[in-house]
XYZ file of C-alpha atoms in Angstrom:
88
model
C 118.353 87.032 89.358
C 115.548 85.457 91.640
C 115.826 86.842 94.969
C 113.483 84.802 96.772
C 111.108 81.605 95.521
C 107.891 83.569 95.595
C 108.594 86.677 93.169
C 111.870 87.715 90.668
C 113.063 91.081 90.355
C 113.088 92.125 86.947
C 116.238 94.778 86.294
C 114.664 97.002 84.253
C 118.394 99.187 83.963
C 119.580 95.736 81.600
C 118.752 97.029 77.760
C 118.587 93.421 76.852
C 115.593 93.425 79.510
C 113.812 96.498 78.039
C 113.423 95.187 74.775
C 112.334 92.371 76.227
C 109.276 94.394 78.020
C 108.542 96.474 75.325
C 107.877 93.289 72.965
C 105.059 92.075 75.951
C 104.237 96.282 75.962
C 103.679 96.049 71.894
C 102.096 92.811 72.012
C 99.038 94.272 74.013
C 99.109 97.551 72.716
C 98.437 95.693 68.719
C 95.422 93.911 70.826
C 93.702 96.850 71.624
C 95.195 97.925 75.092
C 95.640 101.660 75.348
C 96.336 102.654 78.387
C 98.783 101.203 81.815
C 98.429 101.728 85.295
C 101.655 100.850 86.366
C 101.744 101.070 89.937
C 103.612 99.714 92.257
C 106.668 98.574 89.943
C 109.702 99.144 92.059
C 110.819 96.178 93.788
C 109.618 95.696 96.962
C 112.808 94.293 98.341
C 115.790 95.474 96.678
C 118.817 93.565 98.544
C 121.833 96.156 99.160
C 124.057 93.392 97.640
C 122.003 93.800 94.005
C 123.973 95.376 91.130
C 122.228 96.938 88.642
C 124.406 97.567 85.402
C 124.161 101.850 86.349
C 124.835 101.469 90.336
C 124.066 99.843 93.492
C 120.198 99.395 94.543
C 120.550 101.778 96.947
C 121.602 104.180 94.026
C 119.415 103.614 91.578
C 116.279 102.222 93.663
C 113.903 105.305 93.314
C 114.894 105.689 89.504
C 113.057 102.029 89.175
C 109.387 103.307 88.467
C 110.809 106.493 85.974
C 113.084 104.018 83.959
C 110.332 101.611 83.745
C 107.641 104.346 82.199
C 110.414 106.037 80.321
C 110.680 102.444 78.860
C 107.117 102.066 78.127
C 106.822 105.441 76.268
C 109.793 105.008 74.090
C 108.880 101.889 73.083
C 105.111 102.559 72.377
C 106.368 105.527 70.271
C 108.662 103.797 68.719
C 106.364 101.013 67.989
C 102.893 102.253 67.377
C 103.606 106.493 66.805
C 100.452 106.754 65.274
C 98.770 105.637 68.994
C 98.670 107.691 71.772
C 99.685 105.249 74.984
C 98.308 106.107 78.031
C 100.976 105.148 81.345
C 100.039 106.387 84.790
C-alpha cells in the first residue's frame, strides 16, 4: 500500500513480503555482500489507519526494525549457513 507518491511502506509483518526481501537479501549476499547496516528501517510515517496482518501500527510500530533483522538472519541462515551475515 503506497501511502504517499514519494516513498511506499513495505509491511514487513506480510510472509509473502519476507520472502520477497530475503530473495533481494540472498541475491547480494551470493555477490559477495557480507554484512547490512540497516538503519533507519521503520517507517517514518506509519498512518494509525494502517493494518498490518499482526495489529494496528500503533501496535506493532516499534517491532518494525526487530522483525525486519529477525527476517534478514533467518533467511541468510537459511540460505547461505555456511556464511556468517553481518546485520547491525
Amino acid at each position: 500500500q503506497w501511502l504517499s507518491d514519494t516513498y511506499g511502506l513495505i509491511d514487513i509483518f506480510k510472509p509473502q513480503t519476507q520472502k520477497w526481501l530475503g530473495k533481494i537479501y540472498e541475491n547480494l549476499i551470493n555477490q559477495g555482500v557480507s554484512g547490512w547496516v540497516n538503519d533507519k528501517i521503520e517507517p517514518q510515517e506509519h498512518p494509525n489507519s494502517y493494518v498490518h496482518p499482526n495489529g494496528t501500527a500503533q501496535q506493532v510500530h516499534n517491532l518494525y526494525s526487530l522483525v525486519w533483522a529477525k527476517n534478514v538472519f533467518e533467511n541468510s541462515q537459511r540460505t547461505s549457513p555456511d556464511k556468517r551475515v553481518f546485520n547491525m
